Each structure stands twice: as C-alpha cells, then as structure tokens.
Coordinates of C-alpha atoms and ligand atoms in Angstrom, one line a residue:
M104 CA 72.6 61.5 2.1
S105 CA 75.7 59.6 2.9
R106 CA 77.7 62.7 1.8
V107 CA 75.8 64.8 4.3
L108 CA 76.4 62.3 7.0
Q109 CA 80.0 62.2 6.2
M110 CA 80.2 66.0 6.4
V111 CA 78.4 66.0 9.8
E112 CA 80.8 63.3 11.0
E113 CA 83.8 65.2 9.7
S114 CA 82.7 68.5 11.3
S115 CA 82.1 66.8 14.7
Y116 CA 85.5 65.2 14.5
L117 CA 86.8 68.7 13.7
T118 CA 85.0 70.1 16.7
I119 CA 86.3 67.4 19.0
A120 CA 89.8 68.0 17.7
K121 CA 89.4 71.7 18.2
V122 CA 88.1 71.3 21.8
A123 CA 90.9 68.8 22.5
A124 CA 93.6 71.2 21.0
I125 CA 92.2 74.2 23.0
T126 CA 92.1 72.2 26.2
L127 CA 95.6 70.9 25.7
V128 CA 96.8 74.5 25.2
A129 CA 94.5 76.1 27.8
I130 CA 95.3 73.8 30.7
P131 CA 99.1 74.4 30.7
V132 CA 98.7 78.1 29.9
G133 CA 96.1 78.4 32.7
L134 CA 98.4 76.6 35.1
S135 CA 101.4 78.7 34.1
I136 CA 99.4 81.9 34.7
Q137 CA 98.3 80.6 38.1
R138 CA 101.8 79.6 38.9
Y139 CA 103.1 83.0 37.8
F140 CA 100.7 84.9 40.1
W141 CA 101.3 82.5 42.9
R142 CA 105.1 82.9 42.6
R143 CA 104.7 86.6 42.3
D144 CA 102.8 86.7 45.6
L145 CA 105.5 84.6 47.3
R146 CA 108.2 86.9 46.0
Q147 CA 106.3 89.9 47.2
K148 CA 106.0 88.4 50.7
V149 CA 109.7 87.8 50.7
W150 CA 110.4 91.4 49.6
Q151 CA 108.1 92.7 52.3
R152 CA 109.7 90.7 55.0
Q153 CA 113.2 91.7 53.9
T154 CA 112.1 95.4 53.9
E155 CA 110.7 95.0 57.4
C156 CA 114.1 93.5 58.6
Q157 CA 116.0 96.4 57.0
V158 CA 113.7 98.9 58.7
A159 CA 114.3 97.1 62.1
F160 CA 118.1 97.1 61.5
K161 CA 118.0 100.8 60.6
K162 CA 116.0 101.6 63.8
L163 CA 118.4 99.7 65.8
N164 CA 121.3 101.6 64.3
D165 CA 119.6 104.9 65.0
D166 CA 118.9 103.9 68.6
L167 CA 122.5 102.9 69.0
N168 CA 123.8 106.1 67.6
S169 CA 121.6 108.1 69.9
L170 CA 123.0 106.3 72.9
N171 CA 126.5 107.4 71.9
F172 CA 128.5 104.8 73.8
D173 CA 132.3 104.8 73.6
Q174 CA 133.0 102.3 70.8
E175 CA 136.3 101.1 72.3
K176 CA 134.6 100.2 75.6
L177 CA 131.9 98.3 73.7
Q178 CA 134.5 96.3 71.8
A179 CA 136.3 95.6 75.1
I180 CA 133.0 94.3 76.5
C181 CA 132.6 91.9 73.6
D182 CA 136.1 90.6 74.2
L183 CA 135.3 89.5 77.8
P184 CA 134.8 85.8 78.6
T185 CA 131.5 84.9 80.1
S186 CA 132.7 84.7 83.7
E187 CA 134.1 88.2 83.6
L188 CA 131.2 89.7 81.9
K189 CA 128.8 88.1 84.4
E190 CA 130.9 89.4 87.3
G191 CA 131.0 92.9 85.7
L192 CA 127.2 92.9 85.3
Q193 CA 126.6 91.6 88.8
S194 CA 128.9 94.1 90.4
G195 CA 127.5 97.0 88.5
K196 CA 130.8 97.6 86.6
Y197 CA 128.8 97.3 83.4
S198 CA 125.2 98.2 82.8
A199 CA 122.9 95.8 81.0
L200 CA 122.2 98.6 78.5
E201 CA 125.8 99.1 77.5
V202 CA 126.5 95.4 77.3
L203 CA 123.4 95.1 75.1
A204 CA 124.7 98.0 72.9
A205 CA 128.1 96.3 72.7
Y206 CA 126.6 93.1 71.4
Q207 CA 124.0 94.8 69.1
T208 CA 126.8 96.7 67.5
K209 CA 129.0 93.7 67.1
A210 CA 126.2 91.5 65.8
Q211 CA 125.3 94.1 63.3
N212 CA 128.9 94.2 62.0
V213 CA 129.2 90.4 62.0
T214 CA 126.0 89.9 60.1
K215 CA 127.0 92.4 57.4
R216 CA 129.9 90.0 56.6
L217 CA 128.2 86.6 57.3
N218 CA 124.4 87.2 57.0
C219 CA 123.8 85.2 60.2
V220 CA 121.2 87.4 61.9
T221 CA 117.7 87.4 60.5
E222 CA 116.4 90.4 62.5
P223 CA 117.1 92.3 65.7
I224 CA 114.7 91.9 68.7
L225 CA 113.8 95.6 69.3
E226 CA 112.2 95.0 72.7
A227 CA 115.7 94.2 74.0
E228 CA 116.5 97.8 74.9
A229 CA 113.4 98.1 77.2
D230 CA 114.4 94.8 78.8
A231 CA 117.9 96.0 79.5
K232 CA 116.7 99.3 81.0
S233 CA 114.3 97.5 83.4
L234 CA 117.2 95.1 84.4
D235 CA 119.3 98.2 85.2
E236 CA 116.6 99.4 87.5
D237 CA 116.7 96.0 89.4
T238 CA 118.9 96.3 92.4
E239 CA 118.8 92.6 93.3
K240 CA 120.4 91.3 90.0
E241 CA 119.5 87.8 91.0
G242 CA 119.1 86.1 87.7
L243 CA 121.9 83.7 86.7
L244 CA 122.1 85.4 83.3
H245 CA 121.5 89.0 84.6
G246 CA 122.1 91.4 81.7
I247 CA 123.6 88.9 79.3
P248 CA 122.4 89.3 75.7
V249 CA 121.4 86.0 74.2
S250 CA 120.7 85.1 70.5
L251 CA 117.9 82.7 69.4
K252 CA 117.5 80.4 66.4
E253 CA 114.7 81.5 64.2
N254 CA 112.4 78.6 65.3
Y255 CA 112.0 79.8 68.9
Q256 CA 108.6 81.3 69.3
L257 CA 108.7 84.9 70.4
K258 CA 105.7 87.1 71.1
G259 CA 104.9 89.3 68.1
Y260 CA 107.4 87.5 65.7
D261 CA 106.9 84.7 63.2
C262 CA 108.9 81.5 62.9
T263 CA 109.2 80.8 59.2
M264 CA 111.8 78.0 59.2
G265 CA 112.7 79.5 55.8
L266 CA 109.2 78.9 54.4
V267 CA 107.7 81.9 52.7
N268 CA 104.2 80.7 53.5
L269 CA 104.9 81.1 57.2
I270 CA 105.9 84.8 56.9
G271 CA 103.7 87.0 59.0
K272 CA 102.1 84.2 61.2
L273 CA 102.9 85.9 64.5
W274 CA 103.1 84.1 67.8
E275 CA 101.1 85.3 70.7
D276 CA 103.4 84.1 73.5
D277 CA 107.0 83.4 74.1
A278 CA 108.5 79.9 74.2
V279 CA 108.9 78.4 77.7
L280 CA 112.7 78.6 77.2
I281 CA 112.5 82.4 76.4
K282 CA 110.3 83.0 79.5
V283 CA 112.9 81.2 81.6
L284 CA 115.8 83.1 80.0
K285 CA 114.0 86.4 80.7
R286 CA 113.3 85.4 84.3
Q287 CA 117.0 84.6 84.7
G288 CA 117.8 88.2 83.5
A289 CA 119.0 87.3 80.0
I290 CA 118.1 89.7 77.1
P291 CA 117.1 88.0 73.8
F292 CA 118.5 90.4 71.3
V293 CA 118.7 88.8 67.8
R294 CA 117.2 85.9 65.9
T295 CA 119.5 83.8 63.7
N296 CA 119.4 82.1 60.3
I297 CA 118.5 78.6 59.5
P298 CA 118.2 76.3 56.4
Q299 CA 114.8 75.9 54.9
I300 CA 112.8 73.3 56.9
M301 CA 115.9 72.8 59.1
M302 CA 116.8 69.3 57.8
T303 CA 120.3 69.8 56.5
Y304 CA 123.7 70.9 57.6
E305 CA 123.6 74.0 55.3
C306 CA 122.2 77.4 56.2
S307 CA 120.2 79.1 53.5
N308 CA 116.6 79.9 52.7
P309 CA 114.7 82.1 50.2
I310 CA 113.7 84.7 52.8
Y311 CA 116.9 85.5 54.6
G312 CA 119.5 84.2 52.2
R313 CA 122.7 82.2 52.9
T314 CA 124.9 82.4 55.9
D315 CA 128.7 82.1 55.4
N316 CA 131.2 80.4 57.6
P317 CA 133.3 82.9 59.6
F318 CA 136.5 81.0 58.8
D319 CA 136.0 80.7 55.0
A320 CA 133.1 82.4 53.2
S321 CA 133.1 79.8 50.5
R322 CA 132.0 77.2 53.2
T323 CA 128.8 76.7 55.1
P324 CA 128.6 77.4 58.9
G325 CA 126.6 74.2 59.1
G326 CA 123.0 73.7 60.0
S327 CA 120.5 73.9 61.0
T328 CA 121.6 76.2 63.8
G329 CA 124.1 77.7 61.4
G330 CA 123.3 81.4 62.0
E331 CA 123.9 81.0 65.7
A332 CA 127.2 79.2 65.3
A333 CA 128.5 81.8 62.8
L334 CA 127.4 84.7 65.0
I335 CA 128.9 83.2 68.2
A336 CA 132.1 82.2 66.6
A337 CA 132.6 85.6 65.1
G338 CA 132.1 87.3 68.5
G339 CA 128.6 88.7 67.9
S340 CA 127.0 86.7 70.7
L341 CA 128.1 85.0 73.9
I342 CA 125.3 82.5 74.4
G343 CA 122.6 81.3 72.0
F344 CA 120.1 78.5 71.7
G345 CA 119.4 76.0 68.9
S346 CA 117.7 72.7 68.2
D347 CA 119.0 69.3 67.0
I348 CA 117.4 66.2 65.5
G349 CA 120.5 65.0 63.6
G350 CA 123.4 67.2 64.6
S351 CA 121.9 70.7 64.2
I352 CA 123.6 72.1 67.4
R353 CA 126.7 70.0 67.3
V354 CA 127.6 70.2 63.6
P355 CA 127.5 74.0 63.2
S356 CA 129.4 74.3 66.5
H357 CA 132.0 72.0 64.9
F358 CA 132.0 73.9 61.6
C359 CA 132.5 77.3 63.3
G360 CA 134.5 76.3 66.4
C361 CA 132.0 77.2 69.2
Y362 CA 130.5 75.1 72.1
G363 CA 127.2 73.3 71.8
L364 CA 125.1 70.9 73.9
K365 CA 122.3 68.7 72.6
T366 CA 120.2 67.8 75.6
T367 CA 118.3 64.6 76.3
L368 CA 114.7 64.8 75.2
G369 CA 112.7 65.9 78.3
R370 CA 115.5 67.7 80.1
F371 CA 114.7 71.2 78.6
S372 CA 111.1 72.2 77.8
R373 CA 110.6 72.4 74.0
K374 CA 107.2 74.1 74.3
G375 CA 107.1 77.0 71.9
T376 CA 109.8 75.8 69.5
T377 CA 108.8 75.2 65.9
S378 CA 109.7 72.2 63.8
L379 CA 108.1 70.1 61.1
S380 CA 109.1 66.9 62.9
Q381 CA 106.9 67.4 65.9
G382 CA 104.5 64.6 64.9
Q383 CA 107.4 62.1 64.7
T384 CA 108.1 61.0 68.3
L385 CA 110.6 58.1 67.8
V386 CA 113.7 60.2 67.1
S387 CA 112.7 63.6 68.5
G388 CA 114.4 66.9 68.0
T389 CA 115.7 68.5 71.2
I390 CA 117.0 71.9 72.1
G391 CA 120.1 73.2 73.8
P392 CA 122.6 76.0 74.4
M393 CA 125.6 77.2 72.3
A394 CA 128.3 79.4 73.6
R395 CA 131.6 81.0 72.9
D396 CA 133.2 79.4 76.0
L397 CA 132.6 76.4 78.2
D398 CA 131.6 78.6 81.2
G399 CA 128.9 80.1 79.0
L400 CA 127.6 76.6 78.1
V401 CA 127.5 75.5 81.7
L402 CA 125.9 78.8 82.9
A403 CA 123.2 78.6 80.2
T404 CA 122.4 75.0 81.1
K405 CA 122.2 75.8 84.9
A406 CA 120.0 78.8 84.2
I407 CA 117.5 76.8 82.2
L408 CA 117.3 74.0 84.7
C409 CA 115.4 76.0 87.3
D410 CA 112.1 75.8 89.2
Y411 CA 110.5 78.3 86.9
M412 CA 110.9 76.0 83.9
Y413 CA 109.3 73.1 85.8
E414 CA 106.4 75.5 86.8
L415 CA 105.8 76.5 83.2
D416 CA 106.1 72.9 81.8
R417 CA 104.8 70.3 84.2
S418 CA 105.8 67.5 81.8
I419 CA 109.5 68.1 82.5
P420 CA 111.0 66.1 85.4
P421 CA 112.2 68.6 88.0
L422 CA 115.9 67.7 87.8
S423 CA 117.9 70.8 88.6
F424 CA 121.6 71.1 87.6
R425 CA 123.6 68.7 89.7
D426 CA 126.8 70.5 90.6
E427 CA 128.0 67.4 92.5
I428 CA 128.2 65.5 89.2
F429 CA 129.8 68.4 87.3
Q430 CA 132.3 69.2 90.0
S431 CA 133.0 65.5 91.0
K432 CA 136.7 64.4 91.1
R433 CA 135.8 60.7 90.6
P434 CA 138.0 59.2 87.9
L435 CA 136.1 58.4 84.7
K436 CA 136.1 55.6 82.2
I437 CA 135.6 56.9 78.7
G438 CA 135.3 55.1 75.4
Y439 CA 136.6 56.6 72.2
Y440 CA 136.4 56.0 68.4
V441 CA 137.5 57.7 65.2
N442 CA 135.8 55.4 62.8
D443 CA 132.2 54.5 63.4
G444 CA 132.2 51.6 61.0
Y445 CA 130.5 53.5 58.1
L446 CA 132.7 56.4 57.0
Q447 CA 136.1 57.0 58.5
S448 CA 136.6 60.5 59.8
V449 CA 139.2 62.7 58.2
P450 CA 142.7 63.0 59.8
A451 CA 142.0 66.3 61.5
C452 CA 138.9 64.9 63.2
Q453 CA 140.9 61.8 64.2
R454 CA 143.7 63.9 65.6
A455 CA 141.2 66.0 67.7
V456 CA 139.8 62.8 69.3
M457 CA 143.3 61.6 70.1
M458 CA 144.1 65.0 71.6
A459 CA 141.0 64.7 73.8
K460 CA 142.1 61.1 74.8
T461 CA 145.5 62.3 75.8
A462 CA 144.1 65.2 77.8
L463 CA 141.7 62.9 79.7
E464 CA 144.5 60.5 80.5
A465 CA 146.6 63.4 81.7
Q466 CA 143.7 64.2 84.1
G467 CA 143.9 60.6 85.5
H468 CA 141.0 59.1 83.6
T469 CA 140.9 55.8 81.7
V470 CA 140.2 55.9 78.0
I471 CA 139.5 52.7 76.1
S472 CA 138.5 51.9 72.5
F473 CA 134.8 51.6 71.8
D474 CA 133.0 50.4 68.7
P475 CA 129.4 51.6 68.3
P476 CA 127.4 48.7 67.0
D477 CA 125.9 48.4 63.5
V478 CA 126.2 52.1 62.5
P479 CA 125.4 51.7 58.8
W480 CA 122.3 49.8 59.6
M481 CA 121.4 52.3 62.4
W482 CA 121.7 55.1 59.8
T483 CA 119.5 53.8 57.1
E484 CA 117.0 51.6 59.0
L485 CA 116.6 53.5 62.2
Y486 CA 117.6 57.2 61.6
M487 CA 116.6 57.9 58.0
K488 CA 113.6 55.6 58.0
T489 CA 112.3 57.3 61.1
V490 CA 112.9 61.0 60.4
A491 CA 111.4 60.3 57.0
G492 CA 108.7 58.0 58.5
D493 CA 105.8 59.5 56.7
G494 CA 107.7 59.2 53.4
C495 CA 108.7 62.8 53.8
R496 CA 105.0 63.9 53.2
T497 CA 105.1 66.6 55.9
F498 CA 108.3 68.1 54.4
L499 CA 107.0 67.8 50.9
E500 CA 103.7 69.4 51.7
A501 CA 105.4 72.3 53.4
L502 CA 107.7 72.8 50.3
Q503 CA 105.1 72.1 47.7
K504 CA 103.5 75.6 47.7
D505 CA 106.7 77.4 48.6
I506 CA 109.9 78.4 47.0
P507 CA 112.3 75.5 47.5
D508 CA 115.8 76.6 48.4
D509 CA 118.9 75.1 46.7
C510 CA 119.9 73.5 50.0
V511 CA 116.8 71.2 49.9
H512 CA 116.7 70.5 46.2
M513 CA 118.6 67.2 46.3
L514 CA 116.7 65.8 49.3
L515 CA 113.5 67.0 47.6
F516 CA 114.4 65.2 44.5
S517 CA 115.5 62.0 46.3
S518 CA 112.3 61.9 48.4
K519 CA 110.1 62.2 45.3
V520 CA 111.6 59.2 43.5
P521 CA 109.0 56.5 43.6
R522 CA 109.8 53.4 45.6
W523 CA 109.5 51.1 42.6
L524 CA 111.9 53.2 40.6
I525 CA 114.5 53.1 43.4
W526 CA 114.2 49.3 43.3
C527 CA 114.6 49.3 39.5
L528 CA 117.6 51.6 39.7
K529 CA 119.2 50.0 42.8
A530 CA 121.8 48.2 40.8
I531 CA 122.8 51.3 38.7
I532 CA 122.9 53.6 41.8
G533 CA 124.8 50.9 43.7
I534 CA 127.4 50.7 40.9
S535 CA 127.8 54.5 40.6
T536 CA 128.0 55.1 44.4
Q537 CA 129.9 51.9 45.2
D538 CA 127.9 52.0 48.4
P539 CA 124.8 49.8 49.0
V540 CA 124.2 51.6 52.3
Q541 CA 123.8 54.9 50.5
T542 CA 121.3 53.2 48.1
Q543 CA 119.4 51.9 51.0
S544 CA 119.2 55.4 52.5
M545 CA 117.2 56.4 49.5
T546 CA 114.7 53.6 50.1
S547 CA 114.6 54.7 53.7
L548 CA 113.4 58.2 52.6
K549 CA 110.2 56.4 51.6
G550 CA 109.5 55.8 55.3
C551 CA 107.0 53.3 56.7
R552 CA 104.1 52.1 54.7
S553 CA 101.6 51.3 57.5
V554 CA 101.0 51.7 61.2
Y555 CA 102.1 48.1 61.6
E556 CA 105.5 49.0 60.0
W557 CA 105.8 52.1 62.3
W558 CA 105.3 49.8 65.3
Q559 CA 108.0 47.5 64.0
Q560 CA 110.2 50.6 63.6
A561 CA 109.6 51.6 67.2
K562 CA 110.5 48.1 68.3
A563 CA 113.7 48.2 66.3
V564 CA 114.7 51.6 67.8
E565 CA 114.2 50.2 71.3
A566 CA 116.1 47.0 70.5
Y567 CA 119.0 49.0 69.2
K568 CA 119.0 51.3 72.3
D569 CA 119.2 48.1 74.5
K570 CA 122.0 46.7 72.4
F571 CA 124.0 49.9 72.5
L572 CA 123.4 50.4 76.2
K573 CA 124.5 46.8 77.0
K574 CA 127.8 47.3 75.2
W575 CA 128.3 50.6 77.0
S576 CA 127.4 49.1 80.4
D577 CA 129.5 45.9 79.9
L578 CA 132.5 48.2 79.5
G579 CA 131.5 50.3 82.5
L580 CA 131.7 53.6 80.6
D581 CA 130.9 57.0 81.9
G582 CA 131.1 58.7 78.5
V583 CA 132.3 58.4 75.0
I584 CA 134.4 60.8 72.8
C585 CA 134.3 60.7 69.0
P586 CA 134.1 63.0 66.0
V587 CA 131.1 65.2 65.6
L588 CA 131.0 64.5 61.8
A589 CA 133.3 62.6 59.5
C590 CA 134.7 65.9 58.1
V591 CA 135.2 69.6 58.9
A592 CA 133.2 72.5 57.4
V593 CA 132.4 71.8 53.7
P594 CA 131.8 74.2 50.7
H595 CA 128.3 75.6 50.3
G596 CA 126.0 73.3 48.4
S597 CA 127.9 70.1 49.0
V598 CA 126.1 68.7 52.0
S599 CA 123.6 66.5 50.2
S600 CA 126.5 64.7 48.5
L601 CA 128.1 63.8 51.8
L602 CA 125.1 63.4 54.1
G603 CA 126.5 60.0 55.3
A604 CA 129.2 61.9 57.2
G605 CA 126.5 62.8 59.7
T606 CA 126.2 59.3 61.2
Y607 CA 128.5 60.4 64.1
S608 CA 125.9 62.9 65.2
M609 CA 122.6 61.1 64.2
L610 CA 123.5 58.1 66.3
Y611 CA 123.0 60.1 69.5
N612 CA 119.6 61.4 68.3
V613 CA 118.5 57.8 67.8
L614 CA 119.8 56.9 71.3
N615 CA 118.5 60.1 72.9
Y616 CA 121.9 60.6 74.7
P617 CA 123.1 64.1 75.6
A618 CA 126.0 65.2 73.5
G619 CA 128.4 68.2 73.5
S620 CA 130.5 69.7 70.8
L621 CA 133.8 70.9 72.1
P622 CA 136.3 73.0 70.0
L623 CA 139.7 71.6 70.3
T624 CA 142.0 72.4 67.3
K625 CA 142.3 73.7 63.8
V626 CA 143.1 71.7 60.6
T627 CA 146.8 71.7 59.9
S628 CA 148.8 71.2 56.7
E629 CA 149.8 67.8 57.9
D630 CA 146.1 66.9 58.4
V631 CA 145.5 67.9 54.8
Q632 CA 148.6 66.0 53.5
Q633 CA 147.4 62.9 55.3
L634 CA 144.2 63.0 53.3
E635 CA 146.2 61.2 50.7
N636 CA 145.5 58.0 52.6
Y637 CA 141.8 58.7 53.1
P638 CA 139.8 56.1 51.1
D639 CA 138.0 57.3 48.0
R640 CA 136.2 54.4 46.5
R641 CA 132.6 55.2 47.6
F642 CA 130.6 58.3 46.6
F643 CA 130.6 59.8 50.1
E644 CA 134.3 59.1 50.6
K645 CA 135.2 60.9 47.3
N646 CA 133.1 63.9 48.3
I647 CA 134.5 64.1 51.8
K648 CA 138.0 64.0 50.5
K649 CA 137.3 66.6 47.9
A650 CA 135.5 68.9 50.4
S651 CA 138.5 68.6 52.7
E652 CA 140.9 70.2 50.2
G653 CA 141.9 73.6 51.3
S654 CA 140.5 73.1 54.8
I655 CA 143.7 74.3 56.6
G656 CA 142.8 76.6 59.6
L657 CA 139.2 75.4 59.9
P658 CA 137.9 74.5 63.4
V659 CA 137.7 70.9 64.6
N660 CA 135.4 69.9 67.5
V661 CA 135.1 66.7 69.4
Q662 CA 131.8 65.1 70.5
C663 CA 131.4 64.2 74.2
V664 CA 128.5 61.9 75.0
S665 CA 127.0 60.4 78.1
L666 CA 123.8 58.5 79.1
P667 CA 120.3 60.1 79.1
F668 CA 119.8 63.0 81.6
Q669 CA 123.6 63.1 82.4
E670 CA 124.2 66.6 80.8
E671 CA 126.3 67.5 83.8
L672 CA 128.6 64.5 83.1
V673 CA 128.9 65.6 79.4
L674 CA 129.9 69.1 80.6
R675 CA 132.3 67.6 83.1
V676 CA 134.0 65.5 80.3
M677 CA 134.3 68.7 78.2
K678 CA 135.8 70.5 81.1
E679 CA 138.3 67.7 81.9
I680 CA 139.5 67.7 78.3
E681 CA 140.0 71.5 78.3
T682 CA 141.7 71.4 81.7
G683 CA 143.9 68.5 80.5
L684 CA 144.9 70.3 77.4
K685 CA 145.7 73.5 79.3
S686 CA 147.9 71.6 81.7
M687 CA 149.7 70.2 78.7
G688 CA 150.1 73.7 77.3
D689 CA 147.9 72.8 74.3
H690 CA 144.9 75.1 74.6
Ligands
LIG710 C1 112.1 67.1 51.2 C2 113.1 67.1 52.2 C3 113.2 65.8 52.9 C4 114.1 65.8 54.0 C5 114.2 64.5 54.5 C6 115.2 64.5 55.6 C7 115.7 63.1 55.9 C8 116.9 62.9 56.2 C9 118.0 63.9 56.2 C10 118.6 64.0 57.5 C11 119.4 65.3 57.7 C12 119.6 65.5 59.1 C13 119.9 66.9 59.4 C14 119.5 67.2 60.8 C15 119.3 68.6 61.0 C16 118.8 68.9 62.4 O1 119.3 68.4 63.4 N1 117.8 69.8 62.5 C17 117.2 70.2 63.7 C18 115.8 70.6 63.6 O2 115.4 71.1 64.8

C-alpha cells in the first residue's frame, strides 16, 4: 500500500516537475516568438515608410526634370542672401516656381550627402504656382521656400518623432505656424530629420537614419533640430523652423554654423507641434526660426508675429514685432561669461564670446562680467528633475514598444536604474566620474515622487527665476552673451557622455528667456592647442576635451539672451555684434 502511495506521490511530483519545466521553457519561447513578430511588424512599417519617401523623392526628381530649368540659374538663386532673394521675388525677377525648384534641387543634393531631409512636401509646387498668379505679392515671405522640423503637424503627413509606432498617423490640419507661413507667402517644401523622441543633441532615429554634420561627417549636426541646421548650413534651405526645450534650436545652429532663435514661451503659437513633453508645463519647449543669415532670422520672426497668428491662437498675446526696439540706437549694457560655474567652455567658445564682447564695445555698448547663479544646482535640481518630472515614464512608454535608437540608449539605461540602486552606487559613480553633480543628475532622472513634490519643484523654479532676475536687474542689464554649449560639434554617439555641456542652453529654458544662436567664427589650430590647459579631472571634462580633438574648422556660435518677450532685443544684440565685427573687418 505504502509502495503504491509512494508511486502516486512520485508520479505527481514528476507531473509537477514536467509542468514546471514546460512552463519555464514555454513562457520565454512564447515571449520570444511574440517579440519576433512584433519586431518584424515594426521593421516592415519602417521599410514601408522608407519606400514611400523614396517614391516621393523620385516623383520630385521627375517633376524637376520636366520643368527643365537652367541649372546655373538655380544655383545662383540658392547663393542669394535672404534680402536679395526677397527683393527678386517681390519685383518679379524670379518666379516662386523657379526659386522653389532651385531649393528643391539643392536640398535633394544636400540630403544625398547628409541625410537631413526626411521627405519632400509635394504640395509645394501647387503652392508656388498659385503664388505666381498672385499679383499683390503682399506676404512678407512671398515665394520663399521654408523647411520644417519633422514634429510640425502638416495636413496629410505624420509626425513620428523617430518613433516607428507613430508612422502613418496622419494629421488632418496644419500647425498654426504653418498656416501663418502660408498666409505670408512662404512655401513649406521639405521636412527635416530629428533624433528619436527629440531629447538629445544627436540626430538619428530608426526610421530616417542618422544625419551628418556638413563640416565633418564623423560628427553630429546636433539635435534635436539637427536636420534643419545641417540643411540650412549646407545651403539647402534659407529659413526653417525648429523647437527647443534644452537647446534644440541653439545647439544645432552652433554645431552647423547657422542662425537660430529660441522664443519665449507664448510669443509664437505652438499649436500643432508635436512633443512628448507637452504635459510638463514648468520648463516648456518653445519653437523658433533658423536661418542662413540674420536678415532671414529677423524676417521669419516678423512674419510669424502677425495678426493672423493671433486670430488663429487667441491664447497668444498680440505683440507684433517691435521695430523700434530692433532698430533702436540706445546704448546697451550687456553681461558676458565664458564659464557658467559648472563646466568651463572650450577655448574656441571662449574666444567667440570675447570677439562678441569686443564687437559690442566697438559699437559703443558696455559689456560687463556676469556670473549666472547656482548653475550646477539649477541643472540637476531644476532642469533635469523637471524635464524628467514623471520619472521619464512618458519617454519610456513611448520607447517601450518601439525600436530604441542608439542615441537614446544611454538615457534609456540611466532612466531605468532604480532610485535605490543609484543611492547604493552613488559613492562608486561619484569616484568614477569625480563629479557629484553628474551623480545627482542621475537621481534627478527619477523625477518627482508626488504632486506635493511637484508643487515644491514649481516653487523652486519660480524662486530661481526671481534670484536670477534680481541679479540681472541689479546690474541693469539689457542682455547677456555666453557660449551656446561648453564645446563645439562632437562625434556621433558621444552626446550622452557630455550632456553636462548643455547647461549653457538649458538655463534659458528654465528661465524662459528668449535666446539666439549667432555664428561668429571657426575653431582654429590655436584653439585646439590651448585645449592642453582645459581641465580633465571630471568625466564630462575628459569627454569634452577628447571630443574637441580634431575640431579645427568647425563653426562656433555665441548665445545672445534677453528678458522674456524681448525677442527684438535679442535680434538687435545679434545685429550689433555682426555690425561691430564687420566694422572691425572680422566678419
Ligand atoms: C528615456 C529617455 C529619457 C530622456 C530623459 C531626458 C532628460 C534629460 C535630458 C536632457 C536633454 C536635453 C536635450 C534637449 C533637446 C531639446 O531641446 N528638444 C526639443 C524638443 O522640442
């Protein structure tokens, strides 16, 4: 009897063991199969999208060939500065259609080299033809082709932000800014590349691939408005539009040597632009123009600040472009710095700021030293903790069922490390990076734990804004000039190991001050030689120094900042610097 019981017992153990073994094998196998089919579907979506883009480029090419324009004339059109092109279009010397053909041809050639355009906007030709029938030519941007970052909603197109899952989700209406551009006679003609989820200074995603820097293909054009910057700098567009929550207009402009303006939140309508950060309203992303020359940047800003925008978006204060501020001859008092108290900028960036200082002084302005307060703390406790306020949940959810690009891997990894583990590893990370601020930034990626903590966060941001403004006001400043970033364009794939270099830009997102990016000079061999004296104790410093090797010839921009809603003053400072340099024979 006991033998029988023993056998029954043994066989039930055997059954349990078998079921357990089968389950242990079946679950991972099942999951792998599911994962295989899921990834196959995603890859198929990417392939379909890429094919659609190739077809669109092919159609554009056929259309251009059938128009049969003189190629030399088209190239000459692309060489014109904004003011001359505008005049030529207004006077009828050039038709909107030939100018469009010129830029379509150029953009196609540029993107073959740099991969900066995601797709052409095929409706552009019809837009140009109808503009050519218009005898009034009233729009401020009459006949000027403009390029758009991929996150601007355009009727009949999707905004993927580099996420495969968003392919094919077509928008039914244009963004407000696009409607305004069209009303002003501009012709949206291409869409430009971005990094996946748009939260880094690189420019690659699994759908459209990687964009290269026009000055050095081994380097990134910056991000997230990297495709725009590369296209504009390489001559494939005159005016474009981007967005910026931590430098995304200013940094790519600096990496590629074009002009950019991050506006104050509320100056331009953002309705119809896509971003994953829209629920986060403490440090908000804003939008703004980018251009090949300063006239283009000013013209684009003027064109957007028109009655039609205020009609379309009643939440925007009707504050048209104030020419009296832009044209004013009043002497200015400007603050400057080359070291923000966290990471020293490289010699080339320092030299650019000093050049701007000299130019402003030559124009009769006063330039004094200014130290922005508590930048390391601002970076970890205000910027990082706010933009990652939900513990990166929104970003992670978007990436979870997608194909993560290399450019987000490091941030993805850092944001997944549990809070307790960061605390346990703090000492080790601190020793390896030699930088407690950097360690703290990892904790900040965990965001706020409660609504209470979020309210405290809001209070802290407001208190910092007050402190900064008091310092600014006590000195009676009109503006500030400083580096855009601690370094110049860096090699592909290196951004996550030098993210701290971005404090120079992120500060003005926390403050919500308008800020311009002005190309001033190129890295010289002396700049590179002087890197010998650049500190290299901390992790970020080491990486900045390494990334700056071989940087001779890369563009260097200067950041020009003013108080909220003073975009005209930012543009004026940029103009004063350019004029000053020209008068000194330096530009
Ligand atoms: C899983 C990814 C987590 C990302 C968390 C990001 C937190 C901090 C990184 C800051 C990087 C700032 C880059 C800013 C880019 C920008 O301005 N984008 C504009 C979007 O419209």
